PDB file of C-alpha atoms in Angstrom:
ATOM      1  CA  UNK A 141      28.552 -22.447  31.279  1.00  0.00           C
ATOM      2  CA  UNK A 142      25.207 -24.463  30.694  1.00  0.00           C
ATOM      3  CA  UNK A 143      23.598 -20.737  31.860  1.00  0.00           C
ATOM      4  CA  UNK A 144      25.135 -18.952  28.636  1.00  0.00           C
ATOM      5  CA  UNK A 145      24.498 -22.223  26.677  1.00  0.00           C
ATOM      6  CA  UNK A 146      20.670 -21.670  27.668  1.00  0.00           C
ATOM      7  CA  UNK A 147      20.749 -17.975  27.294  1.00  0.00           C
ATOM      8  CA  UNK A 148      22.290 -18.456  23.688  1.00  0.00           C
ATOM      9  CA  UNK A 149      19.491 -21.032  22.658  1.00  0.00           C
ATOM     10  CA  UNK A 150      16.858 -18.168  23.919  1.00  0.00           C
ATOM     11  CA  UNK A 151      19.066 -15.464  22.098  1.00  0.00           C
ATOM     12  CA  UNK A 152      18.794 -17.735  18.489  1.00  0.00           C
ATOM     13  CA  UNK A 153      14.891 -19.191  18.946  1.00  0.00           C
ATOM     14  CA  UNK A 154      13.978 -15.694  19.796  1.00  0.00           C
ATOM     15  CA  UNK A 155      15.488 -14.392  16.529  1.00  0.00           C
ATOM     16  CA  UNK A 156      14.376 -17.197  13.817  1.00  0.00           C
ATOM     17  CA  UNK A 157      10.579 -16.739  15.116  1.00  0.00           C
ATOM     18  CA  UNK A 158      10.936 -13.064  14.397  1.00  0.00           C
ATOM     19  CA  UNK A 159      12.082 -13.506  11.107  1.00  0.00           C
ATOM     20  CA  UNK A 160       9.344 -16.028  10.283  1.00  0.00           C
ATOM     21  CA  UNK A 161       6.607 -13.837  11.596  1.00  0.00           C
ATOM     22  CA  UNK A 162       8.238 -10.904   9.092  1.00  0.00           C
ATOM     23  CA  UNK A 163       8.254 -13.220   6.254  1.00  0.00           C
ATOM     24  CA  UNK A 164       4.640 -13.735   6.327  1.00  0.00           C
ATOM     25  CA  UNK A 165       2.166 -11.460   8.480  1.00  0.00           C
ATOM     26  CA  UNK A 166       1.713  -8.814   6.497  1.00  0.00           C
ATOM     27  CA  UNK A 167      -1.437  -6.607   7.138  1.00  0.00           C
ATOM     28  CA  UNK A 168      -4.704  -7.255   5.195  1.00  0.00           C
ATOM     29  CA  UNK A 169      -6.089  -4.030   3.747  1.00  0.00           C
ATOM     30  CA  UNK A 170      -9.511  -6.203   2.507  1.00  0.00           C
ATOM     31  CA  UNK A 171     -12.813  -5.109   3.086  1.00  0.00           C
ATOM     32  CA  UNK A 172     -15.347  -1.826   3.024  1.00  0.00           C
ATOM     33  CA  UNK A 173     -13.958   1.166   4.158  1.00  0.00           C
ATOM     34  CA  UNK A 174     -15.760   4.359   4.992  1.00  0.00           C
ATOM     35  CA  UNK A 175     -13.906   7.711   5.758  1.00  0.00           C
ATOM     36  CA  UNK A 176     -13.996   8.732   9.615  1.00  0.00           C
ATOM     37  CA  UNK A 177     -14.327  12.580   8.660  1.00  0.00           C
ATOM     38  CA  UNK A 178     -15.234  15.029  11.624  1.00  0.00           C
ATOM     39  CA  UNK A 179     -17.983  16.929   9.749  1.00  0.00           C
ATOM     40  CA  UNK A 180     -16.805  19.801  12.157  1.00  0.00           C
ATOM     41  CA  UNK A 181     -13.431  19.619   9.864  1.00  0.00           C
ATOM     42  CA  UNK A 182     -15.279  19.567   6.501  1.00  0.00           C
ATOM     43  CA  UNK A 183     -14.353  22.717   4.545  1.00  0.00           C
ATOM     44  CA  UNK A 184     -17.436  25.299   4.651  1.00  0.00           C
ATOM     45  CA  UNK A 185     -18.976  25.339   0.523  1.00  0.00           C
ATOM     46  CA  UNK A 186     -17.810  21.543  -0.129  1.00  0.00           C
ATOM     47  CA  UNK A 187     -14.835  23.460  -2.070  1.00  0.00           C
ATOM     48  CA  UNK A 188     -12.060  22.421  -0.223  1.00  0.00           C
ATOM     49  CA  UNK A 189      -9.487  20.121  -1.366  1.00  0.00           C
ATOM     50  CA  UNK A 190      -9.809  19.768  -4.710  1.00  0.00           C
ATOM     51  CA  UNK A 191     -10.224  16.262  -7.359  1.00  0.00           C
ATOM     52  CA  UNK A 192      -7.465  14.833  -4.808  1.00  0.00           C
ATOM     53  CA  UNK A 193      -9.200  15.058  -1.594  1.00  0.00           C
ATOM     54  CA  UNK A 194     -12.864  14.154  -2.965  1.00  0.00           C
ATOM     55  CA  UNK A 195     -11.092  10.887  -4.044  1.00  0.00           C
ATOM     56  CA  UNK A 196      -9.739  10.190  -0.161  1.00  0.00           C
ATOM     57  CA  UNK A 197     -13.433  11.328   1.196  1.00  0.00           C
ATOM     58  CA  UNK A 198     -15.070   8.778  -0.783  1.00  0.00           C
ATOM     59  CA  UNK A 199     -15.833   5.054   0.739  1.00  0.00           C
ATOM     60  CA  UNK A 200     -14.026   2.792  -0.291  1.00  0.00           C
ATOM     61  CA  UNK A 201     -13.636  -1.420  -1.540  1.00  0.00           C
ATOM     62  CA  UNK A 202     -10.666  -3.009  -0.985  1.00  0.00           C
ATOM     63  CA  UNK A 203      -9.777  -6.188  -2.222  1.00  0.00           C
ATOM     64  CA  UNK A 204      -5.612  -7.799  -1.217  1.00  0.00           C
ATOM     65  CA  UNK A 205      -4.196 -10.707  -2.321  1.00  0.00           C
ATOM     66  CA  UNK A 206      -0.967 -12.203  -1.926  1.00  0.00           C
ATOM     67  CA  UNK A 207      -0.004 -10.175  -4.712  1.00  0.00           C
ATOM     68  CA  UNK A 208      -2.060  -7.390  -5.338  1.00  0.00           C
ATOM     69  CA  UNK A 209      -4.429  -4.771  -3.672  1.00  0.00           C
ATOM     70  CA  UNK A 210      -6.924  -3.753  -5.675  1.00  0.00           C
ATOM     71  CA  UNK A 211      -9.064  -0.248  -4.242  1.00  0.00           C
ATOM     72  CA  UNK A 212     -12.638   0.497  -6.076  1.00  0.00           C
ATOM     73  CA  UNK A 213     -13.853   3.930  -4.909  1.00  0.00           C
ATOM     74  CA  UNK A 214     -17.126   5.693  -6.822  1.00  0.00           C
ATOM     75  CA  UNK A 215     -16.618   9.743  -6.897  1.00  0.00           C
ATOM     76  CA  UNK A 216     -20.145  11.201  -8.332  1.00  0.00           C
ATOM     77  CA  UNK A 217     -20.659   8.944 -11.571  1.00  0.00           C
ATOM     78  CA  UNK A 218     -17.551   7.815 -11.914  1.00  0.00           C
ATOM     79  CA  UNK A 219     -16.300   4.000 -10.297  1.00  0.00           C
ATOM     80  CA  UNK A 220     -12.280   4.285 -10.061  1.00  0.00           C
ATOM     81  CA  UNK A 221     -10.526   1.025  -9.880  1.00  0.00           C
ATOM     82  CA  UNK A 222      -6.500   1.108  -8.774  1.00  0.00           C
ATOM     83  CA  UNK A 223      -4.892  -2.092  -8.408  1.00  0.00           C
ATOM     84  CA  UNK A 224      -1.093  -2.201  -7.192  1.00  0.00           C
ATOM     85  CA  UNK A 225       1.567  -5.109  -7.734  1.00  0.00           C
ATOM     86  CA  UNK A 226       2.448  -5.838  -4.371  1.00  0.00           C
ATOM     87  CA  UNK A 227       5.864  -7.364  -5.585  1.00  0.00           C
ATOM     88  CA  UNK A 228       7.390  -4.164  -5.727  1.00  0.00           C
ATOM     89  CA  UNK A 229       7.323  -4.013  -9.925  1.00  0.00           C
ATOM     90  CA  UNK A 230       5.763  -1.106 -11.176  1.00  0.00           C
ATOM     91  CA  UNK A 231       1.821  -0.422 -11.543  1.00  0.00           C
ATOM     92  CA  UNK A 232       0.703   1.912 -14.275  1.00  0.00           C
ATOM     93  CA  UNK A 233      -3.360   3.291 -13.406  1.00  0.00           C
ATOM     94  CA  UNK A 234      -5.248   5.129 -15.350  1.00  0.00           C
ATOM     95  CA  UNK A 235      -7.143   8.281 -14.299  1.00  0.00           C
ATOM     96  CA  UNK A 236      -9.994  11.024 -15.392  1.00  0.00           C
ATOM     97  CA  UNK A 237      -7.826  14.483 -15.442  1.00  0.00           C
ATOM     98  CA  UNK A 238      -8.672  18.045 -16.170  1.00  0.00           C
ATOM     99  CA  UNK A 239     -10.479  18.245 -18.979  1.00  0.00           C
ATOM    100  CA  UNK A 240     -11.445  14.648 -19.491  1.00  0.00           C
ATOM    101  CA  UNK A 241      -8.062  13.502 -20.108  1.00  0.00           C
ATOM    102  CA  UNK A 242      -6.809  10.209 -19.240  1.00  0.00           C
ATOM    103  CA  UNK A 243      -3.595  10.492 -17.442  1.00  0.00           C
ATOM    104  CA  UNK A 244      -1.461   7.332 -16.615  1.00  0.00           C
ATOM    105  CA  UNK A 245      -0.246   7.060 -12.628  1.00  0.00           C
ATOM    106  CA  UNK A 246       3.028   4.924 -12.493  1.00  0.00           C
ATOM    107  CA  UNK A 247       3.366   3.235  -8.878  1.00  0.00           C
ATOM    108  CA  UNK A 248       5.472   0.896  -7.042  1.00  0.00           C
ATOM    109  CA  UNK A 249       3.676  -0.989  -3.414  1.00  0.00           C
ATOM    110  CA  UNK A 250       6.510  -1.705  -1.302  1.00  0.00           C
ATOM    111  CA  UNK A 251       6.131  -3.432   2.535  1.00  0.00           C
ATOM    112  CA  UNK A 252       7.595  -1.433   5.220  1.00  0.00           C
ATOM    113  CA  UNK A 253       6.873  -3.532   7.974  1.00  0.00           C
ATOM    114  CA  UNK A 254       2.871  -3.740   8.557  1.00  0.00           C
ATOM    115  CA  UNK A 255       2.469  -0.435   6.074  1.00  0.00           C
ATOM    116  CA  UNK A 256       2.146  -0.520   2.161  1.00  0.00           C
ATOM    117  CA  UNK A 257       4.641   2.314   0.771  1.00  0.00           C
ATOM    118  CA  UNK A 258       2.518   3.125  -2.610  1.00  0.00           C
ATOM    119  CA  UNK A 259       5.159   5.963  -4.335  1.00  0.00           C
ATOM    120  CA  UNK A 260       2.903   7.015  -7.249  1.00  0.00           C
ATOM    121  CA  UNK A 261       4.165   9.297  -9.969  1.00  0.00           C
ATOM    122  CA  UNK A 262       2.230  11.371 -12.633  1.00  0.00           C
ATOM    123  CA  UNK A 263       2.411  14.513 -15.185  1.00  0.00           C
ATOM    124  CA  UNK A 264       1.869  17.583 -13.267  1.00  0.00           C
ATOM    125  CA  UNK A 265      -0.532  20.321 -15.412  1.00  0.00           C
ATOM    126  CA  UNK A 266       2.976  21.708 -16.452  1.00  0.00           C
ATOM    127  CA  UNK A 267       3.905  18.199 -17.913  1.00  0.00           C
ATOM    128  CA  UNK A 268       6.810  17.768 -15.213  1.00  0.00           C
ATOM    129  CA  UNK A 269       6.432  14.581 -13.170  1.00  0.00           C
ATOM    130  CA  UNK A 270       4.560  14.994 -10.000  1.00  0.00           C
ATOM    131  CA  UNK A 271       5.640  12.213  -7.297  1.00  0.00           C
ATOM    132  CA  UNK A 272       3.447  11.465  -3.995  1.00  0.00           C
ATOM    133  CA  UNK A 273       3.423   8.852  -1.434  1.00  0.00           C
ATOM    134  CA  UNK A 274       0.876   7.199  -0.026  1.00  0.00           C
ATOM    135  CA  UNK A 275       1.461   4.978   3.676  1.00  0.00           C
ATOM    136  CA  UNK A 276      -1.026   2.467   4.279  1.00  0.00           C
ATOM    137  CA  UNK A 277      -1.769   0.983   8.126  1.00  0.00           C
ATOM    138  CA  UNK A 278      -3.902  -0.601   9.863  1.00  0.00           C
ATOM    139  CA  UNK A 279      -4.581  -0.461  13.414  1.00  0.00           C
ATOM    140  CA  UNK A 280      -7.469  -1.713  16.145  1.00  0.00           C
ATOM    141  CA  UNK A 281      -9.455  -1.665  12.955  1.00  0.00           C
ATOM    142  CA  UNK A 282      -8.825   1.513  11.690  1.00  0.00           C
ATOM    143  CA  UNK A 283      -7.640   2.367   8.558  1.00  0.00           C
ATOM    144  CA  UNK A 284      -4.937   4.852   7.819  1.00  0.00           C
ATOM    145  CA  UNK A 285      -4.152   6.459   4.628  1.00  0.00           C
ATOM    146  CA  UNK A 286      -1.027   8.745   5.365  1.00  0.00           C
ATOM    147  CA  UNK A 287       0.255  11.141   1.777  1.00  0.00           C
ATOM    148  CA  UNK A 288       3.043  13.312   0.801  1.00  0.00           C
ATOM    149  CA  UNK A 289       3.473  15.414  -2.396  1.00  0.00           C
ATOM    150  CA  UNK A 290       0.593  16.843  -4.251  1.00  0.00           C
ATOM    151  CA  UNK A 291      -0.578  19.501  -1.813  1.00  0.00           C
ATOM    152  CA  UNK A 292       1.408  18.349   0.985  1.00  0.00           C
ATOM    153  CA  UNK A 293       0.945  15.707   3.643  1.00  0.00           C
ATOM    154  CA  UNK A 294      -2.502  15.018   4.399  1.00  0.00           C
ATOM    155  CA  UNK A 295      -4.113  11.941   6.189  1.00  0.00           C
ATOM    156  CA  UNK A 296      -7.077  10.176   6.249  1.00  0.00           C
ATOM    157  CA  UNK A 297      -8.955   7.349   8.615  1.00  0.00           C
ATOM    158  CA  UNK A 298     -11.346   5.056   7.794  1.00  0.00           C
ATOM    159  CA  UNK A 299     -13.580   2.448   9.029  1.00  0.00           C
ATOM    160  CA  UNK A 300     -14.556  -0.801   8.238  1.00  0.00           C
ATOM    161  CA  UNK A 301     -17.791  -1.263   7.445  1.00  0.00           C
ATOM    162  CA  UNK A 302     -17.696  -4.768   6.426  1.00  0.00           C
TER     163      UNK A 302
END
């Protein structure tokens, strides 16, 4: 019947637009980002959290290309640059650990959607590998940062401040 026909048509427009859209809106992380932290939440002696968290509390520079995000943070003296492969090939970072040693973070950036996957792993203290996740979104202009692993899940918001 020319009804089906119609409804078909619908049905198969309906389903190529959706994959094109996939294909090639994928969210833009670029820009300044400060951390929306309830000072109300803010551990009491500034000795909460640990290396990890100061690194999440800290403002933030993102930069995102077609294929790669690169994030510049400055903790105290010290400017930390990550930049991720957004091709899903492997990433290897460098970063200040105990002690002043450089350890090397090996991650992979994977789209899920409108979120960055970032599955980062590292040596633990005990030399075993240490894997964590981190699940990037972006939403009415605020940025999430959800993680796994390390201390357990944690998340962070942020806001763009340019």
């Amino acid at each position: 019947s020319l009804m089906m026909k119609r409804a078909r048509i619908g049905i198969l427009a309906t389903a190529v637009l959706a994959v094109a859209t996939m294909a090639f809106a994928q969210a833009d992380f670029s820009g300044s980002w400060a951390p929306d932290v309830d000072p109300a939440a803010a551990p009491a002696g500034g000795g909460g959290g640990g290396r990890g968290g100061g690194m999440f509390n800290a403002p933030m520079t993102v930069k995102q290309t077609k294929d790669t995000l690169t994030i510049e943070r400055t903790v105290g003296e010290n400017k930390i640059v990550q930049t991720f492969k957004l091709d899903g090939t492997e990433s290897t970072n460098s970063q200040m650990g105990r002690g002043g040693n450089t350890m090397e973070i090996k991650s992979v950036a994977k789209w899920d959607g409108q979120k960055l996957v970032i599955t980062s792993k590292q040596p633990g203290q005990d030399g075993a590998i240490v894997e964590n996740t981190q699940t990037w979104s972006v939403a009415g202009g605020v940025l999430t940062i959800d993680r796994t692993g390390g201390r357990g899940p944690s998340s962070t918001k942020y806001k763009k401040t340019t």
